[in-house]
PDB file of C-alpha atoms in Angstrom:
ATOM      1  CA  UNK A 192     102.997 129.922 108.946  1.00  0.00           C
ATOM      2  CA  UNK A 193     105.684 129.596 105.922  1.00  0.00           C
ATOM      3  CA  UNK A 194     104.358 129.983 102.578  1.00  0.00           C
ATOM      4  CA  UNK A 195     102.796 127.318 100.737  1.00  0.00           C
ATOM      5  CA  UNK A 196     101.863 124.789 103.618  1.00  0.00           C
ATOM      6  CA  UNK A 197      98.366 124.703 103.765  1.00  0.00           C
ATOM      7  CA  UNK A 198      97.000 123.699 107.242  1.00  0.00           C
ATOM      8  CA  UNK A 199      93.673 123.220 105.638  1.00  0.00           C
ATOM      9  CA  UNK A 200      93.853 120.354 103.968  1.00  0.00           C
ATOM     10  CA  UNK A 201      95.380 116.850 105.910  1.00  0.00           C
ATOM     11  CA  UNK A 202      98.529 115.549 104.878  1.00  0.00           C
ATOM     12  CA  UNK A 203      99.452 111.907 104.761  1.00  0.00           C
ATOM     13  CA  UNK A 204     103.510 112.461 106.475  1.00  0.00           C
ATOM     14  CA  UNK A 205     101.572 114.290 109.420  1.00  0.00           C
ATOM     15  CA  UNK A 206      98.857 112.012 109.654  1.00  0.00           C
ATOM     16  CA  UNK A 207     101.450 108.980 109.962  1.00  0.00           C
ATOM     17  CA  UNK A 208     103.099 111.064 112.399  1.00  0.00           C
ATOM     18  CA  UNK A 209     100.107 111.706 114.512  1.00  0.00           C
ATOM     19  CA  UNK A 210      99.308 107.295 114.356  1.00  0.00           C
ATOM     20  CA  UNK A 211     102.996 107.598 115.993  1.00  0.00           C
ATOM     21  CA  UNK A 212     102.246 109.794 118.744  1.00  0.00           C
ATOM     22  CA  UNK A 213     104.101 112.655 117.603  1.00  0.00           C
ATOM     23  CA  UNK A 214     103.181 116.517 117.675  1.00  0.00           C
ATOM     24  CA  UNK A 215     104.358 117.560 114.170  1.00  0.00           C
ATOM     25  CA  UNK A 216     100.698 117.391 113.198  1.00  0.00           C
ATOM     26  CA  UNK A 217      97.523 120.418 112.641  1.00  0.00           C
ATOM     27  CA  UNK A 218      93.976 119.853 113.894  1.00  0.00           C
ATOM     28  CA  UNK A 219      92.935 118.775 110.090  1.00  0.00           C
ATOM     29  CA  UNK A 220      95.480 116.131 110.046  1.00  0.00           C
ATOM     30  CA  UNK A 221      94.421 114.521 113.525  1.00  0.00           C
ATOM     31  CA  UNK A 222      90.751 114.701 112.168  1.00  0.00           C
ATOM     32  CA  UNK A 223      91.608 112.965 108.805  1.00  0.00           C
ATOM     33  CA  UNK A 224      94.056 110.291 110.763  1.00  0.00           C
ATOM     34  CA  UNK A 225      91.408 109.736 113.751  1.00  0.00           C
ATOM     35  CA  UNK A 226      88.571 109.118 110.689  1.00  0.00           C
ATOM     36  CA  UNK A 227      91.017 106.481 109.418  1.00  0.00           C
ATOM     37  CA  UNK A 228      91.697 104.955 112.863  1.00  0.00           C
ATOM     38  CA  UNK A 229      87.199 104.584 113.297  1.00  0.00           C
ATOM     39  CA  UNK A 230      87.752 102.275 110.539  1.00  0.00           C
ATOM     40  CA  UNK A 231      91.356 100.498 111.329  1.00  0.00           C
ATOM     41  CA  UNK A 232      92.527 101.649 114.443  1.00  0.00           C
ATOM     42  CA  UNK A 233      95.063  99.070 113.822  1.00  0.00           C
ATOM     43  CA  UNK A 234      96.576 102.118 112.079  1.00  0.00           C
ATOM     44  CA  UNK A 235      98.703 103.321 115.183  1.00  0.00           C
ATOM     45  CA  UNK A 236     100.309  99.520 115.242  1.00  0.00           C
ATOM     46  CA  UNK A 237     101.185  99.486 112.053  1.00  0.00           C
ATOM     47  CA  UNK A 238     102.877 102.944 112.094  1.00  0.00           C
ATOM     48  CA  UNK A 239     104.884 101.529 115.002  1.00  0.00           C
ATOM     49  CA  UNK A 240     105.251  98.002 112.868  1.00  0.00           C
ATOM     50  CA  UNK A 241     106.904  99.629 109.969  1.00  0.00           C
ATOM     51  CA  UNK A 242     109.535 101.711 112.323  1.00  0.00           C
ATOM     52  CA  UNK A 243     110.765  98.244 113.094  1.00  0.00           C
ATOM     53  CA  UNK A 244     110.839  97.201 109.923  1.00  0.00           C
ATOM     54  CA  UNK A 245     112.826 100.008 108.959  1.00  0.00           C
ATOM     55  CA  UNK A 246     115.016  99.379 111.848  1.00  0.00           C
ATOM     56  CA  UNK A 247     115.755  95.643 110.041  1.00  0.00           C
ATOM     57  CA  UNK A 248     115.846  96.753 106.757  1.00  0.00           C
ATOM     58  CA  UNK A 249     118.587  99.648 107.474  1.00  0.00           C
ATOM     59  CA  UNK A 250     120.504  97.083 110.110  1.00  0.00           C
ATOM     60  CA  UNK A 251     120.304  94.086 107.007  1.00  0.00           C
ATOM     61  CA  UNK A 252     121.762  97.118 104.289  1.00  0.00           C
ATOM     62  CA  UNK A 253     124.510  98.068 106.716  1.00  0.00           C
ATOM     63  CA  UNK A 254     125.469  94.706 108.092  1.00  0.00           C
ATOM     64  CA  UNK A 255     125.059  92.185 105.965  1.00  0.00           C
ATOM     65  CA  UNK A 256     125.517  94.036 102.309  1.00  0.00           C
ATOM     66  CA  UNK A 257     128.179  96.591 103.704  1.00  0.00           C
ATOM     67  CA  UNK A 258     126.653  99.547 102.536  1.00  0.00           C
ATOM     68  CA  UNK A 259     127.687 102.722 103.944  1.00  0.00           C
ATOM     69  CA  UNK A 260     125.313 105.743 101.740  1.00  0.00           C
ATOM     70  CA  UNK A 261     121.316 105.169 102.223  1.00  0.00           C
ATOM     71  CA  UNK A 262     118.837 107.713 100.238  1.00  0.00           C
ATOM     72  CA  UNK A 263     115.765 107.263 102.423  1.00  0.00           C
ATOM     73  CA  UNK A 264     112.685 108.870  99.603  1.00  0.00           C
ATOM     74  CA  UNK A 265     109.364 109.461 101.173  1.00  0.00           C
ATOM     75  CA  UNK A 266     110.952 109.992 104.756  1.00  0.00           C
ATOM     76  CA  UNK A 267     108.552 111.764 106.162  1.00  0.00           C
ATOM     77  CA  UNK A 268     108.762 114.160 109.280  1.00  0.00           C
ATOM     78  CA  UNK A 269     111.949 113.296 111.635  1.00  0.00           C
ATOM     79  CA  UNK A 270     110.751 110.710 114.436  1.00  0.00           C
ATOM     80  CA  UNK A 271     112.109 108.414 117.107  1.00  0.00           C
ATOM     81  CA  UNK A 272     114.865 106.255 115.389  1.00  0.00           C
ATOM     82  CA  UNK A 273     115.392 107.427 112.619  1.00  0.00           C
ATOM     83  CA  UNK A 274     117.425 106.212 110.052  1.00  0.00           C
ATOM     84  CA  UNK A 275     120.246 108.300 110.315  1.00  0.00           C
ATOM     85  CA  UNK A 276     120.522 106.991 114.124  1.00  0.00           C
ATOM     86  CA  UNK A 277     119.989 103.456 113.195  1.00  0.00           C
ATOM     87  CA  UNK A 278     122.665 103.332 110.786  1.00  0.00           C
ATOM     88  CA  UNK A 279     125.136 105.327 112.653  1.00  0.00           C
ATOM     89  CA  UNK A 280     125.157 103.861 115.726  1.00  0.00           C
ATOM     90  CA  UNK A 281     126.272 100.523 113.638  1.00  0.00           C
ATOM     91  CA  UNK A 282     128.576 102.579 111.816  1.00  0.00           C
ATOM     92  CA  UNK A 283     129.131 106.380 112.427  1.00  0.00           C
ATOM     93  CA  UNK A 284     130.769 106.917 109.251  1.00  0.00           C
ATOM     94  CA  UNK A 285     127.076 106.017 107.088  1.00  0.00           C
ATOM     95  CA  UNK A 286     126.021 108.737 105.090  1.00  0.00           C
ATOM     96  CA  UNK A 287     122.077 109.338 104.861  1.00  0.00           C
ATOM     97  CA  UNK A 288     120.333 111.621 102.791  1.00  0.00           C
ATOM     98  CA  UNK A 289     116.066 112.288 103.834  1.00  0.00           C
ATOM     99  CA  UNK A 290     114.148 113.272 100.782  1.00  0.00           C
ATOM    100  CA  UNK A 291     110.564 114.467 100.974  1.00  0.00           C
ATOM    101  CA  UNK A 292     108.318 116.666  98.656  1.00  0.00           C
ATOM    102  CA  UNK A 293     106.219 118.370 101.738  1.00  0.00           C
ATOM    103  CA  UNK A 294     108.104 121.686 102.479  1.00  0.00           C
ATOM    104  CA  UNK A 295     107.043 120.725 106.646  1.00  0.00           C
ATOM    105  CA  UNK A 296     108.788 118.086 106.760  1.00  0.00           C
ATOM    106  CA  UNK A 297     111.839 118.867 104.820  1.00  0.00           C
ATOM    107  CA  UNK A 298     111.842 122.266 106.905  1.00  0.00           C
ATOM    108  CA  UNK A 299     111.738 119.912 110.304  1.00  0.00           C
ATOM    109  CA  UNK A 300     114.427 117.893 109.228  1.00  0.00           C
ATOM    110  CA  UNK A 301     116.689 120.609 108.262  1.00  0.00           C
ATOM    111  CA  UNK A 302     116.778 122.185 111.368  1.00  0.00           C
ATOM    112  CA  UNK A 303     116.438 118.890 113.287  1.00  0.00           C
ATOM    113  CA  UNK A 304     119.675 117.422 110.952  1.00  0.00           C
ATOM    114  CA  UNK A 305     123.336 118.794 111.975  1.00  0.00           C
ATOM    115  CA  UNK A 306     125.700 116.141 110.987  1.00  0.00           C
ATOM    116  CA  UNK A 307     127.858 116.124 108.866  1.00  0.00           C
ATOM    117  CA  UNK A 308     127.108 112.368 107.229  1.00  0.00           C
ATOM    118  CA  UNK A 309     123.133 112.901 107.263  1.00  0.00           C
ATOM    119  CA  UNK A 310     120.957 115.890 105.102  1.00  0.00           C
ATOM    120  CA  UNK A 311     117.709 116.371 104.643  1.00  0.00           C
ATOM    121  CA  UNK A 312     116.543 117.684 100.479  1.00  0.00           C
ATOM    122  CA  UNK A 313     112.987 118.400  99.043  1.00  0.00           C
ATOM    123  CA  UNK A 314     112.560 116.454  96.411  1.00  0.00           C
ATOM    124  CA  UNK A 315     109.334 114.386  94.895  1.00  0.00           C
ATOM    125  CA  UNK A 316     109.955 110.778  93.234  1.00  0.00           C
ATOM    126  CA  UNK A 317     108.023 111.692  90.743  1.00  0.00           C
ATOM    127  CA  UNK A 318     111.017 113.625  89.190  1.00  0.00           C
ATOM    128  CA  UNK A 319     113.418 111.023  90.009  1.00  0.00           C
ATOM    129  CA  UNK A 320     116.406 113.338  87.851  1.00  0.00           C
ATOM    130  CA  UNK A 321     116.072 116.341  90.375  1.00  0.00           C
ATOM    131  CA  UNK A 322     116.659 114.337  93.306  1.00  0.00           C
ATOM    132  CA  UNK A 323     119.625 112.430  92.305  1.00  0.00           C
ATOM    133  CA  UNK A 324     121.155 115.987  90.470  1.00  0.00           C
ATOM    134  CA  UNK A 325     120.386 117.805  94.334  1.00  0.00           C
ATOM    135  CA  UNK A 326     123.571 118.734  95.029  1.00  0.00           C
ATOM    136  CA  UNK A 327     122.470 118.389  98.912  1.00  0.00           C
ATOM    137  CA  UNK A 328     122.501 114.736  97.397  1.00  0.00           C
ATOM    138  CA  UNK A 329     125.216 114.990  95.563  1.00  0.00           C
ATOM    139  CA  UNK A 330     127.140 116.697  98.709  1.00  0.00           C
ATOM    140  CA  UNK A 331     126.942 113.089 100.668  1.00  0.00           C
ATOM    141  CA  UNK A 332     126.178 110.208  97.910  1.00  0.00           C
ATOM    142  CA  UNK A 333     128.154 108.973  95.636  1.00  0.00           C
ATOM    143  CA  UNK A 334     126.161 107.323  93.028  1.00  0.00           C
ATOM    144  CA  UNK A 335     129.155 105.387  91.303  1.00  0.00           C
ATOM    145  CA  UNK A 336     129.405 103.316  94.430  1.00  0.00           C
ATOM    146  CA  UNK A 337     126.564 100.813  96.509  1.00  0.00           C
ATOM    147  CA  UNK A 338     123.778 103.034  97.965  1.00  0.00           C
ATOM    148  CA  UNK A 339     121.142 101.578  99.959  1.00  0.00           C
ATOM    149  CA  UNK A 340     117.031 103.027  99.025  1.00  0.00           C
ATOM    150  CA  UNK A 341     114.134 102.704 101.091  1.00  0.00           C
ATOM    151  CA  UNK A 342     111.100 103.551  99.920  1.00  0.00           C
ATOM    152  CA  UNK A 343     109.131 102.625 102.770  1.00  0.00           C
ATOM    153  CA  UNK A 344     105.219 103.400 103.293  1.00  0.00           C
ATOM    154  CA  UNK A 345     105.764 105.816 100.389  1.00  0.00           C
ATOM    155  CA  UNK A 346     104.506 104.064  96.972  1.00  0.00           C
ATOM    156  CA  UNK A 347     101.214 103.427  97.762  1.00  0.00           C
ATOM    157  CA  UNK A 348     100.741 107.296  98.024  1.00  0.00           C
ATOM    158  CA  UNK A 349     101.469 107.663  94.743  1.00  0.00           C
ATOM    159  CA  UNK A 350      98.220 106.812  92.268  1.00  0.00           C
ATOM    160  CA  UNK A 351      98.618 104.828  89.197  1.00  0.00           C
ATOM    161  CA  UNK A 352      97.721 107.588  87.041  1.00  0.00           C
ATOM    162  CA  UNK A 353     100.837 109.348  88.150  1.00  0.00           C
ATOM    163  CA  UNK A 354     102.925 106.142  86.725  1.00  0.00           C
ATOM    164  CA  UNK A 355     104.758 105.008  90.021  1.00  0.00           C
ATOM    165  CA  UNK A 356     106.960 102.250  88.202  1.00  0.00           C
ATOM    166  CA  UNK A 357     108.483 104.503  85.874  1.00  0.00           C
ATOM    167  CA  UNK A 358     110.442 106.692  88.955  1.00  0.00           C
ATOM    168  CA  UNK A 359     111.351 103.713  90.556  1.00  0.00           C
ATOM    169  CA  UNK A 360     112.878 102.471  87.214  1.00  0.00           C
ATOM    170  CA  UNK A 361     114.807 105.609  87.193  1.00  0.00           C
ATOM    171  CA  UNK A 362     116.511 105.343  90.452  1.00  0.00           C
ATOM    172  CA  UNK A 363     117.410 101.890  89.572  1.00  0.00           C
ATOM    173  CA  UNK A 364     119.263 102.301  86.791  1.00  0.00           C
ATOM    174  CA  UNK A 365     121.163 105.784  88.186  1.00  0.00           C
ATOM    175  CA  UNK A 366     122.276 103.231  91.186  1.00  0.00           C
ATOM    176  CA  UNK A 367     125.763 101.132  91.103  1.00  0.00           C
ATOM    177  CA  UNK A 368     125.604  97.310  91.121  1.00  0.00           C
ATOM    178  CA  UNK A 369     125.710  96.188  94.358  1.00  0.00           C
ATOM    179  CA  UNK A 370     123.054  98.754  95.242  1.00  0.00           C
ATOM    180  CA  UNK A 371     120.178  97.401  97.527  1.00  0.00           C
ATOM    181  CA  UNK A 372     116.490  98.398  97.098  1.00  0.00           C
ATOM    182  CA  UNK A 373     114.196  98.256 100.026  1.00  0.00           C
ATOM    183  CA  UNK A 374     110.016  98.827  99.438  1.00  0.00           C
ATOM    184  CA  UNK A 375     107.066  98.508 101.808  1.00  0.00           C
ATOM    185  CA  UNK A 376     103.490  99.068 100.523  1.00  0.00           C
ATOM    186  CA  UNK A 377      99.634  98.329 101.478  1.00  0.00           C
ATOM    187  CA  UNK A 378      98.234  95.284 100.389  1.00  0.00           C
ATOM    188  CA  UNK A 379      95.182  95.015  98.065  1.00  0.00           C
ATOM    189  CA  UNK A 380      94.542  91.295  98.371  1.00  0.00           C
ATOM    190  CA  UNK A 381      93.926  91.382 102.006  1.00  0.00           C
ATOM    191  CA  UNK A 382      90.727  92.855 103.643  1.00  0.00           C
ATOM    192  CA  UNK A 383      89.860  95.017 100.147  1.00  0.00           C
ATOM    193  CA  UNK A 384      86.851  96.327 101.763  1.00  0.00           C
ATOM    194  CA  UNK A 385      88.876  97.970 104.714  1.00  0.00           C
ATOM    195  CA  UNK A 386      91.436  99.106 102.732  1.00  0.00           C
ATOM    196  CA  UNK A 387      88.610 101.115 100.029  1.00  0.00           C
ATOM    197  CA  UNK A 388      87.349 102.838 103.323  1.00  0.00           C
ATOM    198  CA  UNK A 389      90.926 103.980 104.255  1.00  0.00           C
ATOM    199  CA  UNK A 390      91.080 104.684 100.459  1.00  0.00           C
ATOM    200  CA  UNK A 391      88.179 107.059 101.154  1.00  0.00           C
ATOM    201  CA  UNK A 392      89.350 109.001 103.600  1.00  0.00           C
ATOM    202  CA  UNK A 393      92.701 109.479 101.907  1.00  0.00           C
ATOM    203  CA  UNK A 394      91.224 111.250  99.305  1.00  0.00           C
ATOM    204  CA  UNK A 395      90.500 114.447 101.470  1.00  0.00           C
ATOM    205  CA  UNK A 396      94.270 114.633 102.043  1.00  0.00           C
ATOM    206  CA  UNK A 397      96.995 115.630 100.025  1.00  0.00           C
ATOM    207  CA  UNK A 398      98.409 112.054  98.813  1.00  0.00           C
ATOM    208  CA  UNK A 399      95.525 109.373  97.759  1.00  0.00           C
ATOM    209  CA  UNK A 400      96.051 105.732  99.300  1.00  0.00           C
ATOM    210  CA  UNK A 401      96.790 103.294  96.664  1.00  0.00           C
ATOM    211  CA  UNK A 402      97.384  99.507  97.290  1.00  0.00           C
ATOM    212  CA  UNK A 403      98.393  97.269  95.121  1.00  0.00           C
ATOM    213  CA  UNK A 404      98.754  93.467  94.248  1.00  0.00           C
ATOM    214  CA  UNK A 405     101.837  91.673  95.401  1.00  0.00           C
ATOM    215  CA  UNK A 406     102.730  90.813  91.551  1.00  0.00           C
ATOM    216  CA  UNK A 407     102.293  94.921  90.997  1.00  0.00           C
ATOM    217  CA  UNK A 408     104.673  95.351  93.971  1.00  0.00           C
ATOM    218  CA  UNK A 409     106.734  93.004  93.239  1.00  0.00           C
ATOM    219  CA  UNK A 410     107.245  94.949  89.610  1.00  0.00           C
ATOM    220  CA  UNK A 411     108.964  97.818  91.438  1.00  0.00           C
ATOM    221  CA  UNK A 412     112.206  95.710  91.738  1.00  0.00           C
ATOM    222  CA  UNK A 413     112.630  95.355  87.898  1.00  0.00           C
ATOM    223  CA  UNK A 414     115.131  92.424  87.383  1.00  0.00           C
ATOM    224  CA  UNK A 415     116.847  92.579  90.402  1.00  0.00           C
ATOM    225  CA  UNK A 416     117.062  89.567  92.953  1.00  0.00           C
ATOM    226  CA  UNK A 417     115.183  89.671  95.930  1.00  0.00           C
ATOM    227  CA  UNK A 418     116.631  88.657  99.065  1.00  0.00           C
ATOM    228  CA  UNK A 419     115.013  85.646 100.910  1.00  0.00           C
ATOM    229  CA  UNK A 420     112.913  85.265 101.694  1.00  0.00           C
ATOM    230  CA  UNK A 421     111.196  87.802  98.963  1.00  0.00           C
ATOM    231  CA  UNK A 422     108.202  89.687  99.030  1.00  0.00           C
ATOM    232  CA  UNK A 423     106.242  89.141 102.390  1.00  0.00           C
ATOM    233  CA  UNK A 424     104.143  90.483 104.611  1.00  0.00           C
ATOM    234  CA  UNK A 425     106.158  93.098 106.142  1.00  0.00           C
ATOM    235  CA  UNK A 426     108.199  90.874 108.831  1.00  0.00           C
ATOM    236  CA  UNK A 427     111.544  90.049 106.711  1.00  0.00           C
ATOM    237  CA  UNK A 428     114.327  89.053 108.377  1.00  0.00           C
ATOM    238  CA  UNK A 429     112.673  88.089 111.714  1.00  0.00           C
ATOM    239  CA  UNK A 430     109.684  85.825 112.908  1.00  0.00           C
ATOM    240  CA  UNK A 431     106.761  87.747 113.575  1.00  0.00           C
ATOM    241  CA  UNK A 432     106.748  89.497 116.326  1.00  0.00           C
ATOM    242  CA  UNK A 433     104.955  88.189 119.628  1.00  0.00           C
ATOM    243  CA  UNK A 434     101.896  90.464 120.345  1.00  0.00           C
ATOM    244  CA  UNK A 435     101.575  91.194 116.149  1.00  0.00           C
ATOM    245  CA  UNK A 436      97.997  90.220 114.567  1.00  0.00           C
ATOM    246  CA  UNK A 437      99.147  88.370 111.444  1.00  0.00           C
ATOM    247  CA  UNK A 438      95.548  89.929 109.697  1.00  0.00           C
ATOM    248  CA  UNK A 439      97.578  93.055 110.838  1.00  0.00           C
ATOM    249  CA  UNK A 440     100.630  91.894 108.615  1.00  0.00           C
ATOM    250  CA  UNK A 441      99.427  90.765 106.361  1.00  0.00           C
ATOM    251  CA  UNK A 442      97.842  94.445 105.243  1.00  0.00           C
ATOM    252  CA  UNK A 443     101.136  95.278 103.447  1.00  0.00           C
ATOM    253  CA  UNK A 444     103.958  93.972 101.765  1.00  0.00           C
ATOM    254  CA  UNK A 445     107.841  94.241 102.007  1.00  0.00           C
ATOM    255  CA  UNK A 446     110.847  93.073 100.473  1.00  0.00           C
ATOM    256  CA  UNK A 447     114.635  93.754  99.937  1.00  0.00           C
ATOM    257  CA  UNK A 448     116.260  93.685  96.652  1.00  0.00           C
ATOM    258  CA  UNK A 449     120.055  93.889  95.675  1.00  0.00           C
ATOM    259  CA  UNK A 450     121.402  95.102  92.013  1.00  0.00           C
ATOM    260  CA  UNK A 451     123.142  92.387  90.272  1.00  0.00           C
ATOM    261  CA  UNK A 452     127.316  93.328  90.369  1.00  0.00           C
TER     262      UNK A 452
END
């Protein structure tokens, strides 16, 4: 085992990669992520939910906004579709950089990641300067131009004590106009008293479980414009999905943002 992962204690990118069906995950992870799916084992559908979402989000960036750099923060452990393949099968010339402060997954990706257009770089958005000065970064964005952000599933595992906005502030201002913002995050308006039990269990791993209020989401975009149709229940850009529970939904929020030119 490489120094300084500690199989003893669950962690919340394995745990999301066990509610996908992946194998990237330790016995203490599957009992921490199988405690959370007794209480909502709506869990595994919303892991797969928010792939798709991503899949929009990164197809919307590309497509619609012409960007051609994404920094994807909070990536988590390399999966089915990833980013990098979503974006360059529109466009094989998109550069993406994975950043993720859990030495695992950054190790996964880095031998997982060969292209030349997509990296992988350890970094934690709490110390939003080190990750934009990585020159693994550096290497593939270029921050004087449009760069798309996702910070998807990520926010709510950071607690309030830990100051969340000010990060995300950061990484605003370093990007050009033009820039798009995308955020997803758990709900605390709908079903509170599910969402404390998830809370619960989240404590025993290494990243707490944190939702927030839509306005308190909604903060993370600072002044920029959100696209239509602005923060929703994680289904922009499309109808929801046949087959979806909307109480299911309606357990997070997402929205896209753009940086006024």
């Amino acid at each position: 085992m490489p120094p300084g992962i500690d199989v003893n204690v669950p962690n919340a990118a394995r745990m999301y990669d066990y509610y996908l069906g992946g194998k990237d995950n330790f016995a203490v992870d599957r009992a921490a992520a199988d405690a959370v799916l007794s209480v909502a084992p709506e869990m595994r559908d919303a892991a797969r939910s928010g792939r798709e979402l991503i899949k929009r989000v990164v197809r919307h960036m590309i497509v619609e906004r012409g960007i051609r750099q994404i920094i994807d923060i909070g990536s988590g452990l390399p999966t089915r579709e990833n980013v990098h393949q979503i974006a360059q099968e529109i466009d094989p010339s998109v550069r993406v950089v994975y950043v993720d402060r859990d030495e695992v997954v950054c190790r996964h990706g880095q031998a997982l990641l060969s292209s030349a257009n997509t990296t992988m770089v350890q970094g934690d958005l709490r110390d939003p300067a080190a990750i934009l000065a990585d020159p693994g970064l550096r290497k593939l964005i270029d921050l004087d131009e449009p760069a798309g952000v996702l910070m998807m599933f990520l926010l709510h595992l950071i607690p309030d004590g830990d100051g969340p906005h000010d990060p995300v502030a950061a990484i605003r201002e370093a990007l050009a106009p033009g820039s798009v913002l995308a955020i997803s995050h758990a709900a605390s308006d709908a079903r509170p008293e599910h969402m404390a039990k998830i809370s619960a269990i989240y404590q025993r791993a290494n990243s707490p479980f944190t939702p927030r209020a839509p306005e308190t989401i909604r903060a993370f975009f600072g002044d920029w414009p959100l696209e239509e149709p602005g923060l929703v229940h994680l289904w922009p850009f499309a109808e929801l999905p046949a087959g979806v529970d909307p109480d299911l939904a309606a357990m997070g929020y997402g929205a896209v943002a753009v940086k006024r030119r």
